[in-house]
Structures are given as C-alpha cells and as structure tokens.
Amino acid sequence: MDSFAVVIIGIVVLALVAVVLLGVFYPGSGADQLDWKPTRSPELEAQNEIDDLEQMQAAINAKRRARGAEEITERDVRDRLDSDRREQQEMLDREMADAEIDELLAMKNRRRRSRGQAEITREEYERSLRDPGAGR
C-alpha cells in the first residue's frame, strides 16, 4: 500500500478515535452545553393532547348537529377504529393466504413438471387442500 494512503487512513482513524473518546470522557451531556430544558412537562403535554381531542370532538359534533346528524362519542370512534382494524387484519390475512397458496402451487407444479406430470390449476389445488382424499 502507498505510504500516502497509510498516512491518510491513519489520520482518519485517529480523528474518529479522538471523537469517540471525547464523547465518552467529557463530563455532562450536549443538553447541558446547550442549556436545554423541556419547555413543558410531560403531564402538561398529556393534558394538552386531551384538550385538543376534546376540542376536535366538539367541533365535529357541532358540524354534525348543524347537518342534523347524531353526535359522535369517544366510544363510537373507538368502536369504528376497532372495526376498521379488524377489517384491515382480515384483508391482510386473506392476502397472505393467497400469496402462500400461489407459492405452494408454484412449488407443486415445479415438482410435477420435473416428474413429467401435467400442472394443476389453482382451483384443483384449493380443492385438494379442502378435501385431501379427493385427489387420490
């Protein structure tokens, strides 16, 4: 290796080691150097979030009342969210099952081709999964 490259690599390694050692052995933290303190306490942040949610709910219900629709409660929102999450999980499960069947069918057809047998369709494969004794 060229001596110039060795010197440059040595300087870079030395600089990295110096930075790491400085971080390890320097007393205090960067927050102390910047005199950083949180502007609000976690309790105040939580209360602000609660207030924001109540304000949004009041605004939504005001619009619903103006339309003549029924007001919505937190329980209604939670129920809707649970329902949407269940539906989303069911869709994901169906997609995963379809992908798994496609993968298994491809492997089965690959084996069948290697043995000189005709490929089977997805419908035939699904039927064999539902009734394992039917294909014999």
GROMACS .gro file of C-alpha atoms in nm, residues 27-115:
model
   89
   27PRO     CA    1  -1.848   1.532   3.172
   28GLY     CA    2  -2.211   1.626   3.120
   29SER     CA    3  -2.412   1.600   2.802
   30GLY     CA    4  -2.483   1.803   2.494
   31ALA     CA    5  -2.808   1.916   2.651
   32ASP     CA    6  -2.608   2.068   2.938
   33GLN     CA    7  -2.388   2.255   2.693
   34LEU     CA    8  -2.690   2.399   2.517
   35ASP     CA    9  -2.869   2.467   2.846
   36TRP     CA   10  -3.160   2.274   2.701
   37LYS     CA   11  -3.463   2.211   2.914
   38PRO     CA   12  -3.803   2.086   2.802
   39THR     CA   13  -4.049   2.371   2.755
   40ARG     CA   14  -4.339   2.177   2.905
   41SER     CA   15  -4.370   1.891   3.148
   42PRO     CA   16  -4.495   1.552   3.024
   43GLU     CA   17  -4.810   1.598   3.233
   44LEU     CA   18  -4.883   1.929   3.061
   45GLU     CA   19  -4.820   1.770   2.720
   46ALA     CA   20  -5.067   1.492   2.803
   47GLN     CA   21  -5.327   1.743   2.920
   48ASN     CA   22  -5.278   1.947   2.600
   49GLU     CA   23  -5.342   1.631   2.394
   50ILE     CA   24  -5.661   1.561   2.589
   51ASP     CA   25  -5.777   1.920   2.544
   52ASP     CA   26  -5.705   1.903   2.169
   53LEU     CA   27  -5.906   1.583   2.133
   54GLU     CA   28  -6.200   1.728   2.327
   55GLN     CA   29  -6.189   2.042   2.114
   56MET     CA   30  -6.184   1.839   1.792
   57GLN     CA   31  -6.472   1.623   1.912
   58ALA     CA   32  -6.675   1.935   1.999
   59ALA     CA   33  -6.610   2.084   1.654
   60ILE     CA   34  -6.706   1.759   1.478
   61ASN     CA   35  -7.025   1.730   1.682
   62ALA     CA   36  -7.115   2.094   1.611
   63LYS     CA   37  -7.092   2.024   1.237
   64ARG     CA   38  -7.292   1.702   1.278
   65ARG     CA   39  -7.564   1.888   1.474
   66ALA     CA   40  -7.579   2.153   1.201
   67ARG     CA   41  -7.637   1.876   0.943
   68GLY     CA   42  -7.896   1.715   1.166
   69ALA     CA   43  -7.680   1.407   1.222
   70GLU     CA   44  -7.637   1.229   1.551
   71GLU     CA   45  -7.343   1.332   1.771
   72ILE     CA   46  -7.045   1.102   1.788
   73THR     CA   47  -6.888   0.991   2.116
   74GLU     CA   48  -6.542   0.866   2.201
   75ARG     CA   49  -6.689   0.515   2.232
   76ASP     CA   50  -6.825   0.543   1.875
   77VAL     CA   51  -6.482   0.644   1.748
   78ARG     CA   52  -6.311   0.358   1.935
   79ASP     CA   53  -6.567   0.106   1.805
   80ARG     CA   54  -6.517   0.230   1.448
   81LEU     CA   55  -6.140   0.213   1.489
   82ASP     CA   56  -6.160  -0.142   1.625
   83SER     CA   57  -6.386  -0.243   1.337
   84ASP     CA   58  -6.152  -0.087   1.080
   85ARG     CA   59  -5.850  -0.257   1.235
   86ARG     CA   60  -6.027  -0.596   1.233
   87GLU     CA   61  -6.125  -0.547   0.870
   88GLN     CA   62  -5.771  -0.446   0.780
   89GLN     CA   63  -5.628  -0.753   0.957
   90GLU     CA   64  -5.877  -0.981   0.780
   91MET     CA   65  -5.778  -0.834   0.442
   92LEU     CA   66  -5.410  -0.882   0.526
   93ASP     CA   67  -5.474  -1.241   0.633
   94ARG     CA   68  -5.659  -1.313   0.305
   95GLU     CA   69  -5.376  -1.159   0.100
   96MET     CA   70  -5.116  -1.360   0.291
   97ALA     CA   71  -5.317  -1.680   0.243
   98ASP     CA   72  -5.348  -1.611  -0.131
   99ALA     CA   73  -4.976  -1.545  -0.160
  100GLU     CA   74  -4.899  -1.863   0.034
  101ILE     CA   75  -5.128  -2.071  -0.189
  102ASP     CA   76  -4.965  -1.920  -0.501
  103GLU     CA   77  -4.620  -2.007  -0.366
  104LEU     CA   78  -4.719  -2.362  -0.271
  105LEU     CA   79  -4.890  -2.416  -0.608
  106ALA     CA   80  -4.579  -2.297  -0.791
  107MET     CA   81  -4.363  -2.543  -0.594
  108LYS     CA   82  -4.610  -2.827  -0.652
  109ASN     CA   83  -4.623  -2.758  -1.027
  110ARG     CA   84  -4.243  -2.737  -1.040
  111ARG     CA   85  -4.223  -3.085  -0.884
  112ARG     CA   86  -4.494  -3.215  -1.117
  113ARG     CA   87  -4.309  -3.080  -1.423
  114SER     CA   88  -3.985  -3.243  -1.307
  115ARG     CA   89  -4.170  -3.578  -1.289
   0.00000   0.00000   0.00000
